[in-house]
JSON list of C-alpha atoms in Angstrom, two decimals:
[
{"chain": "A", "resi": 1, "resn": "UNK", "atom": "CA", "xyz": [-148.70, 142.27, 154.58]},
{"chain": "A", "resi": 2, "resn": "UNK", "atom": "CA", "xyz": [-150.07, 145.73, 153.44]},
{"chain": "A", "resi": 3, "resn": "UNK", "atom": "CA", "xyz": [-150.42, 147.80, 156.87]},
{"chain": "A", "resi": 4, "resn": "UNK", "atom": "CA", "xyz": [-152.41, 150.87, 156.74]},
{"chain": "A", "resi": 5, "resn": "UNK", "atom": "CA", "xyz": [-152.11, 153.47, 159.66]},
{"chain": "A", "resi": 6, "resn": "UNK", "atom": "CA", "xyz": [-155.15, 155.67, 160.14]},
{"chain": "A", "resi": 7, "resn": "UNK", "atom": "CA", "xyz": [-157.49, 157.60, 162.78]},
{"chain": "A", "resi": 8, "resn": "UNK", "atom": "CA", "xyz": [-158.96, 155.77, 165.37]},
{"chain": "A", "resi": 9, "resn": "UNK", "atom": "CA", "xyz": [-162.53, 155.08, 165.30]},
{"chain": "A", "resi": 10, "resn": "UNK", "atom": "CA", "xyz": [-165.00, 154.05, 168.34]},
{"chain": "A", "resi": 11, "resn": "UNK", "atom": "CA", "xyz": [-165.89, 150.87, 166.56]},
{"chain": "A", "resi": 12, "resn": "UNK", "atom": "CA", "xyz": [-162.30, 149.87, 166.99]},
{"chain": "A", "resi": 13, "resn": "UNK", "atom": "CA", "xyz": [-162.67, 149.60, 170.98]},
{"chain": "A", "resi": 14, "resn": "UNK", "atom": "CA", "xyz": [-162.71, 146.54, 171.66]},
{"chain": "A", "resi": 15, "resn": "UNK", "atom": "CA", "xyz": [-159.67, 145.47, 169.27]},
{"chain": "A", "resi": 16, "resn": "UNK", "atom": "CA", "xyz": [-157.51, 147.98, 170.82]},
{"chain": "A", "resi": 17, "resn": "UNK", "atom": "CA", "xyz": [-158.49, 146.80, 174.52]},
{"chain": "A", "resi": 18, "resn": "UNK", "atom": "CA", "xyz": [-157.73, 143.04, 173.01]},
{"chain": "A", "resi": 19, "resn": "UNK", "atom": "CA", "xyz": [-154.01, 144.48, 172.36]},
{"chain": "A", "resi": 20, "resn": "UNK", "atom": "CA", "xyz": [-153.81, 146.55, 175.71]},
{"chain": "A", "resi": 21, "resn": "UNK", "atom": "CA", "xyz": [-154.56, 143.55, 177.71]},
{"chain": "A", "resi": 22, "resn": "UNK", "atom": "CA", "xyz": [-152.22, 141.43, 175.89]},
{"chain": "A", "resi": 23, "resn": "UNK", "atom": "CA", "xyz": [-149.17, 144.42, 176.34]},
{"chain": "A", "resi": 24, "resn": "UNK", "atom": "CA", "xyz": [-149.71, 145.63, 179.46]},
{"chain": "A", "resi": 25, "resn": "UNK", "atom": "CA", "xyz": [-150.86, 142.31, 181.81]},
{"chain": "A", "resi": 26, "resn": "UNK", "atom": "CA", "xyz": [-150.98, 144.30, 184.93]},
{"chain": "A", "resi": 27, "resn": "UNK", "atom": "CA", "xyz": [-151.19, 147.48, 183.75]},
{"chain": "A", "resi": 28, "resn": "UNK", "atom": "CA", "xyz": [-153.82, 147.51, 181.54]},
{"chain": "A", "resi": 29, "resn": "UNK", "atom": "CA", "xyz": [-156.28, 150.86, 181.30]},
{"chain": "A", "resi": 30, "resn": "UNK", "atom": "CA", "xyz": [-160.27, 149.94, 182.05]},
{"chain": "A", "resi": 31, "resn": "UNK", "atom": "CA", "xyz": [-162.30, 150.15, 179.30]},
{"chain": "A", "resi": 32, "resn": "UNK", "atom": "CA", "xyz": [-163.91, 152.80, 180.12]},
{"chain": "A", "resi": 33, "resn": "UNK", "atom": "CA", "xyz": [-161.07, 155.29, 180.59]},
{"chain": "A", "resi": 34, "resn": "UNK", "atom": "CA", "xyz": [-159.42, 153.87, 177.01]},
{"chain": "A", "resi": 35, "resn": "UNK", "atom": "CA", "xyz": [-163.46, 155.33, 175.36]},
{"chain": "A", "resi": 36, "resn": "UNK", "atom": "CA", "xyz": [-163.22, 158.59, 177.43]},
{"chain": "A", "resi": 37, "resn": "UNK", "atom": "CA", "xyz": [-159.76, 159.27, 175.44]},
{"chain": "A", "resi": 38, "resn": "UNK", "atom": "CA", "xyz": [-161.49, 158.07, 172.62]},
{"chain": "A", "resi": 39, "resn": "UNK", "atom": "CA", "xyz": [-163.62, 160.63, 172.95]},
{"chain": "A", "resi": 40, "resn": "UNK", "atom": "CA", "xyz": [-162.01, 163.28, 174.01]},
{"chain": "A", "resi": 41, "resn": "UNK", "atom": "CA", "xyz": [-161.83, 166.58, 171.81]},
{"chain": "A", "resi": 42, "resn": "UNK", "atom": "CA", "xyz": [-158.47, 166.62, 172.96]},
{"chain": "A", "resi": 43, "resn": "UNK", "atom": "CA", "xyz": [-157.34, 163.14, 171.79]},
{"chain": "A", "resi": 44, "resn": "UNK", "atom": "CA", "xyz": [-155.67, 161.93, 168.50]},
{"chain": "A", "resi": 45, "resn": "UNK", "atom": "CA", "xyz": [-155.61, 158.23, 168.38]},
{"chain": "A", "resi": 46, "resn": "UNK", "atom": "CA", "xyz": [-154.41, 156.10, 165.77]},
{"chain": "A", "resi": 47, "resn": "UNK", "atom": "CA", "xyz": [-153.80, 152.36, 164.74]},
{"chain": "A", "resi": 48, "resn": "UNK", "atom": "CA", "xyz": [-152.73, 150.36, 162.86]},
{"chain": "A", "resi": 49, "resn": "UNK", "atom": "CA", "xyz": [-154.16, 147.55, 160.98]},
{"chain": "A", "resi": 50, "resn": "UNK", "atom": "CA", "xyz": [-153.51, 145.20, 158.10]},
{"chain": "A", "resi": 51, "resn": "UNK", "atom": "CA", "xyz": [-155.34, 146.35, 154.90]},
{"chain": "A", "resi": 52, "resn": "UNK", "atom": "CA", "xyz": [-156.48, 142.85, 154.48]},
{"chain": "A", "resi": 53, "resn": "UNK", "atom": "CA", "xyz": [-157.71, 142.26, 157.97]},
{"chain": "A", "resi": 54, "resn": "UNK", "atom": "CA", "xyz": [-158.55, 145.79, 158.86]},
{"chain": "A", "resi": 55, "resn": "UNK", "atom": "CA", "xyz": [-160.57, 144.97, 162.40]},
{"chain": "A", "resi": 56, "resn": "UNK", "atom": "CA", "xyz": [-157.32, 143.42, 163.93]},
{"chain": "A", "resi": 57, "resn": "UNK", "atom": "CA", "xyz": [-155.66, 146.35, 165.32]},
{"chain": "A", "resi": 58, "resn": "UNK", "atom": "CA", "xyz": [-151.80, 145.45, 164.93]},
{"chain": "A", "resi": 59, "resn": "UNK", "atom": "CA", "xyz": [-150.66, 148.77, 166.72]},
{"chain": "A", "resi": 60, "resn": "UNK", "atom": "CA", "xyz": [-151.86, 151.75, 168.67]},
{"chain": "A", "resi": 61, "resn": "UNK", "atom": "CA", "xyz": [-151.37, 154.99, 170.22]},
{"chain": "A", "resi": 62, "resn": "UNK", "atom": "CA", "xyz": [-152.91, 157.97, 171.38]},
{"chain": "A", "resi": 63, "resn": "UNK", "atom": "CA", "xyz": [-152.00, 162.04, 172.53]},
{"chain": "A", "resi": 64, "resn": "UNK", "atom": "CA", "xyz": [-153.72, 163.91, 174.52]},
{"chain": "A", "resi": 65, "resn": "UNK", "atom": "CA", "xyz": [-152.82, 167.65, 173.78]},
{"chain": "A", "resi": 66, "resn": "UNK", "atom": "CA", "xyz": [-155.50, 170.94, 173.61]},
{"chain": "A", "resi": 67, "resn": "UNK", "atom": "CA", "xyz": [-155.05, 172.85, 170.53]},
{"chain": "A", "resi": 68, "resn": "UNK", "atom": "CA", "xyz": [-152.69, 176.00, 171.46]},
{"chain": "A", "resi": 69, "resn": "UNK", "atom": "CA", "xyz": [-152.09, 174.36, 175.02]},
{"chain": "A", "resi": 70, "resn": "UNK", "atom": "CA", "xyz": [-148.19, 174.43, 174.24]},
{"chain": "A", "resi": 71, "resn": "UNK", "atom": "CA", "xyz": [-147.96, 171.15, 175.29]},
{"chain": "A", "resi": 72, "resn": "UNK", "atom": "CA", "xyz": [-149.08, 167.53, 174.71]},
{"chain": "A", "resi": 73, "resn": "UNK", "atom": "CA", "xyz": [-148.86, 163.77, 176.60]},
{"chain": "A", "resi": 74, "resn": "UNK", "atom": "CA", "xyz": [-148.58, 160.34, 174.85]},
{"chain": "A", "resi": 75, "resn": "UNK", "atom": "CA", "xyz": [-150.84, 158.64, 176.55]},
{"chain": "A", "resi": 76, "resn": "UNK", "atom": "CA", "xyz": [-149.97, 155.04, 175.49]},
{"chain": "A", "resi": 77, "resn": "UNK", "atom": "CA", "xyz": [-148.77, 153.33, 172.70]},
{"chain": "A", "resi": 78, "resn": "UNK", "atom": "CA", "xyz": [-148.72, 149.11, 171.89]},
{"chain": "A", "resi": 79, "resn": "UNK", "atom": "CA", "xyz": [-147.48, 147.90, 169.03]},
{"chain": "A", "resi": 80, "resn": "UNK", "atom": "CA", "xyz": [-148.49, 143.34, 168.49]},
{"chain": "A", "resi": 81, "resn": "UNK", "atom": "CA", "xyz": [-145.21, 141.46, 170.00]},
{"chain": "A", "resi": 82, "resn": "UNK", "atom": "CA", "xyz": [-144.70, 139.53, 166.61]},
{"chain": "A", "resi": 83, "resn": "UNK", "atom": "CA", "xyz": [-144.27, 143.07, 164.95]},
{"chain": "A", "resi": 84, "resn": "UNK", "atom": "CA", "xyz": [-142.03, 144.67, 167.66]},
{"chain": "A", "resi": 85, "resn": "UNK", "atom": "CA", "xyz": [-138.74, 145.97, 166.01]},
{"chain": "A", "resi": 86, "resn": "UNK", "atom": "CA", "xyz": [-140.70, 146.64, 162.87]},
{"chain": "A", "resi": 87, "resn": "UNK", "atom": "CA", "xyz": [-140.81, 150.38, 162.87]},
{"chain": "A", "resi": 88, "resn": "UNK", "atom": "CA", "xyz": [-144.68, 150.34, 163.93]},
{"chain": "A", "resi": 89, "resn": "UNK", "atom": "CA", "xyz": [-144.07, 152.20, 167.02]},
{"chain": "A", "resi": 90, "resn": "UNK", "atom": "CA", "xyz": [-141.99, 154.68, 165.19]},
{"chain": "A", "resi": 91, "resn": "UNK", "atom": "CA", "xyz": [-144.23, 155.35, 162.52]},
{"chain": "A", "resi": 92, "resn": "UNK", "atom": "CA", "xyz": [-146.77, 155.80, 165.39]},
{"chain": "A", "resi": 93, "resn": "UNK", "atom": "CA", "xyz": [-144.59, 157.67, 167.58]},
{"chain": "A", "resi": 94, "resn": "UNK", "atom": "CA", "xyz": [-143.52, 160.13, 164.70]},
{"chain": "A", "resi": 95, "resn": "UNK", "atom": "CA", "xyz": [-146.98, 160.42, 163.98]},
{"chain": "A", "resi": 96, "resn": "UNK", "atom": "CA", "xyz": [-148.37, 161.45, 167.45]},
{"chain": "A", "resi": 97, "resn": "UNK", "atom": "CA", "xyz": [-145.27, 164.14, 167.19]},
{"chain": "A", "resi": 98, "resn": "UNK", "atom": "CA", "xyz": [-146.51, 165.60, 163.86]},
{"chain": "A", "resi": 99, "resn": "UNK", "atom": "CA", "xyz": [-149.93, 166.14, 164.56]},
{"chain": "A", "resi": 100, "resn": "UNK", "atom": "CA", "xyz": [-148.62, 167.31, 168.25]},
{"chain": "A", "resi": 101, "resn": "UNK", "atom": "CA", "xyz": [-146.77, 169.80, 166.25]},
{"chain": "A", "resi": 102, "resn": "UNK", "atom": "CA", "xyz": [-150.03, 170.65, 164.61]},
{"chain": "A", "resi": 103, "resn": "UNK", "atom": "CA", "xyz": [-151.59, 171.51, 167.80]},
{"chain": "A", "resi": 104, "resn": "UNK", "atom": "CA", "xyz": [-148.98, 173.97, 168.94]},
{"chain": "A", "resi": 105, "resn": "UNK", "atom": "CA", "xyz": [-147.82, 171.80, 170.99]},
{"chain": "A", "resi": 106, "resn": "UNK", "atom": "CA", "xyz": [-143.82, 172.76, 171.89]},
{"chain": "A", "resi": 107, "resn": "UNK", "atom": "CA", "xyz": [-143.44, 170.43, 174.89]},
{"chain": "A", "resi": 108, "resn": "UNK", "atom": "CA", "xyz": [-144.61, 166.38, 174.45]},
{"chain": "A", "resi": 109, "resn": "UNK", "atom": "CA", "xyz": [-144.47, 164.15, 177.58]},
{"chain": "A", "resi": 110, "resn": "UNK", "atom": "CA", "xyz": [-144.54, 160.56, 178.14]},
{"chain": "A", "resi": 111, "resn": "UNK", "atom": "CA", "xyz": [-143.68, 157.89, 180.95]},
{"chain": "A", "resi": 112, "resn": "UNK", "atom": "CA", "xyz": [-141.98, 155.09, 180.45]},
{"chain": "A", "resi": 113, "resn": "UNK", "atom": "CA", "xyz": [-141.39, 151.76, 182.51]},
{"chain": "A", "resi": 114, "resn": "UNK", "atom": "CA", "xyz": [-137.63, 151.52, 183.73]},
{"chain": "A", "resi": 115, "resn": "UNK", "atom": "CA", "xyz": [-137.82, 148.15, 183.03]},
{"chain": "A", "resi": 116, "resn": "UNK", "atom": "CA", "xyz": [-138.69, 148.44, 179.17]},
{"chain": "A", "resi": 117, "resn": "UNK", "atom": "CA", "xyz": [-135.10, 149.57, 177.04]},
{"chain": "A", "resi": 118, "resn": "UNK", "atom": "CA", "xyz": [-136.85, 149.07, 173.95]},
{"chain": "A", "resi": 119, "resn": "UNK", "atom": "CA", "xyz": [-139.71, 151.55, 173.95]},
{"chain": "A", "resi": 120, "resn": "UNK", "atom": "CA", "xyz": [-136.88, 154.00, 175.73]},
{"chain": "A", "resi": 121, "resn": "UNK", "atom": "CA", "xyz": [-134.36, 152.96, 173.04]},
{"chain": "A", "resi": 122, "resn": "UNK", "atom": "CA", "xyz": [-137.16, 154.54, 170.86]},
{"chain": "A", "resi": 123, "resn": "UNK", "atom": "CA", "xyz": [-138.15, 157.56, 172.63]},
{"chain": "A", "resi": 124, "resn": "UNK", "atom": "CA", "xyz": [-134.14, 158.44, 173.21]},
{"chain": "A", "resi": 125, "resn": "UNK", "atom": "CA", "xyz": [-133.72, 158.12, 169.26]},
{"chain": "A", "resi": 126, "resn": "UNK", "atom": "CA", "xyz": [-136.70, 160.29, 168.40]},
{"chain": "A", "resi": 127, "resn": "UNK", "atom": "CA", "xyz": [-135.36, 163.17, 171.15]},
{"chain": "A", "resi": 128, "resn": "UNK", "atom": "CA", "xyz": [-137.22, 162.32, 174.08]},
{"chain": "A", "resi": 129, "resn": "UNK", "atom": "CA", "xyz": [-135.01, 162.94, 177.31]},
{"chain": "A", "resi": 130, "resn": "UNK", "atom": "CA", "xyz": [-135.34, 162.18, 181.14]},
{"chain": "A", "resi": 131, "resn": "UNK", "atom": "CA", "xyz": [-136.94, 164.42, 183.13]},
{"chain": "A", "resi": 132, "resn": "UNK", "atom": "CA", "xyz": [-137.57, 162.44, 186.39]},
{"chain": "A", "resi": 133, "resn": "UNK", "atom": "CA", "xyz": [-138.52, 159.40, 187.80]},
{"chain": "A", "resi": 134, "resn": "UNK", "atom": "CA", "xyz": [-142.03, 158.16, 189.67]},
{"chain": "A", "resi": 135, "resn": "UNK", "atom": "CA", "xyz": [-140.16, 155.35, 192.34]},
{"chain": "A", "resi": 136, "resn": "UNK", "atom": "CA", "xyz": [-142.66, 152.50, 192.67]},
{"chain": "A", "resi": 137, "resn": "UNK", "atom": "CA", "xyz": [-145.19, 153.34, 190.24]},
{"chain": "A", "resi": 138, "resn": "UNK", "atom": "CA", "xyz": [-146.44, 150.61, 188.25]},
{"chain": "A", "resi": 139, "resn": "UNK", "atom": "CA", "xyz": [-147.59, 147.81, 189.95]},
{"chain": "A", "resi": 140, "resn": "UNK", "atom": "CA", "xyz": [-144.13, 145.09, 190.61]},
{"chain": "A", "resi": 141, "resn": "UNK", "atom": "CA", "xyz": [-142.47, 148.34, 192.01]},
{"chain": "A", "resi": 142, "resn": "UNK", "atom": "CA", "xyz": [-141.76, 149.26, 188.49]},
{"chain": "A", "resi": 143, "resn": "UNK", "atom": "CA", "xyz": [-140.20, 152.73, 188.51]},
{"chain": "A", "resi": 144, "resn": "UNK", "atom": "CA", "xyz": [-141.43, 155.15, 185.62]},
{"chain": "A", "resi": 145, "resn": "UNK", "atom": "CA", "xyz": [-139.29, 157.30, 183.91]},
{"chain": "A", "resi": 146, "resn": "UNK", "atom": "CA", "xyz": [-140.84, 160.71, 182.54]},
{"chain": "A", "resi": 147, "resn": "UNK", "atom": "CA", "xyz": [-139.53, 161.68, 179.65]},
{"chain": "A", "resi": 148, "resn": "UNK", "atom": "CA", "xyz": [-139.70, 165.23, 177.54]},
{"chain": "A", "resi": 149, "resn": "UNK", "atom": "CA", "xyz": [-139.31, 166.55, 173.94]},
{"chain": "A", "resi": 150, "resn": "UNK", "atom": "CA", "xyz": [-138.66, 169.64, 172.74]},
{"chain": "A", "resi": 151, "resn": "UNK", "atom": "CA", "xyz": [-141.40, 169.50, 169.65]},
{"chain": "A", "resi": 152, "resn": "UNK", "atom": "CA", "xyz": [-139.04, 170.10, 166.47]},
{"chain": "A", "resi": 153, "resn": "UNK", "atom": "CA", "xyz": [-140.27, 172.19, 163.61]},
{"chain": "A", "resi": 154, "resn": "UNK", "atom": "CA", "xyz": [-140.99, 170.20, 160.92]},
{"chain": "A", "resi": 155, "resn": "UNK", "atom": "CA", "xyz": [-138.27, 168.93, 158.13]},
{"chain": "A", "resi": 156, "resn": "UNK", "atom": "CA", "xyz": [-141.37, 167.06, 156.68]},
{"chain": "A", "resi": 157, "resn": "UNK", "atom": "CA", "xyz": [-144.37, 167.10, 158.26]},
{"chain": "A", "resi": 158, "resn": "UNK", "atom": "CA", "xyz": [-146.98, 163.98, 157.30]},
{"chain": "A", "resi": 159, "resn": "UNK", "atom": "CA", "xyz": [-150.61, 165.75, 156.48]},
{"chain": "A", "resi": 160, "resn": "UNK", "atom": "CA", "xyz": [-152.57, 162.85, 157.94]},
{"chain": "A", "resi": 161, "resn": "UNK", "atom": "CA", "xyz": [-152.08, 158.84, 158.85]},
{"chain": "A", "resi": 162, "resn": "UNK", "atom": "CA", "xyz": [-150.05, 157.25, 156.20]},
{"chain": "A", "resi": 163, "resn": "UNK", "atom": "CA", "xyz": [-149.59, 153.60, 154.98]},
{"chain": "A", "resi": 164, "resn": "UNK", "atom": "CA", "xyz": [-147.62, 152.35, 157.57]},
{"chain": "A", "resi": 165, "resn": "UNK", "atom": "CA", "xyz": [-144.33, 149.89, 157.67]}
]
């Protein structure tokens, strides 16, 4: 499978909200809050898709960071549970961080559940440290755990979404 990451596009709504739904059960954004970041001049989203099937999204993520605002917020990221462990997320993750870094962004943010060690087994390895905790958050109880990076100059900076693993 060929897997192509690239800017997301409003036509790929509905795939993405397919994939939110199926990640995040009782977390899930609305619909209309996922277009609004769509949207926004201040959003970079991306996905993921298989070259041969390119309207089923296998991955996504999106930032939310102003251009010279000094700093930036992952908004969300799912990645399809048969490709978890993959190095989707990363390749999404390091892209989000790159075009952060394009922004001017020196300070990312993201929150993560306390009850997910693999998505904070990847934000740890890509810098990200604790900052704090929101008791009770997500719905369960769920504590989230806010994390920070310190935006890194670049070694080598991507130019734009890449073919991805």
């Amino acid at each position: 499978m060929s897997r192509m990451l690239r800017r997301a596009r409003l036509d790929d709504l509905a795939a993405v909200m397919e994939l939110e739904r199926a990640t995040f059960t009782d977390d899930a954004w609305p619909e209309d809050a996922m277009r609004r970041e769509f949207e926004s001049p201040h959003g970079y989203y991306l996905v993921v898709v298989d070259d041969a099937a390119p309207e089923v999204i296998l991955g996504y993520a999106g930032l939310l960071a102003g251009r010279g605002s000094g700093e930036g917020d992952i908004q969300t990221i799912a990645v399809a549970s048969d490709l978890r462990g993959q190095g989707v997320g990363r390749t999404l993750m390091q892209a989000l961080i790159a075009e952060a870094r394009r922004r001017g962004a020196e300070r990312l943010f993201l929150e993560v559940r306390a009850d997910n060690p693999v998505a904070r087994a990847l934000y740890d390895s890509l810098g990200f440290v604790e900052i704090g905790v929101r008791p009770r958050y997500y719905r369960g109880g769920i504590d989230a755990v806010l994390m920070r990076l310190d935006v890194p100059e670049p070694v080598t900076a991507p130019a734009s979404p890449q073919e991805a693993p």
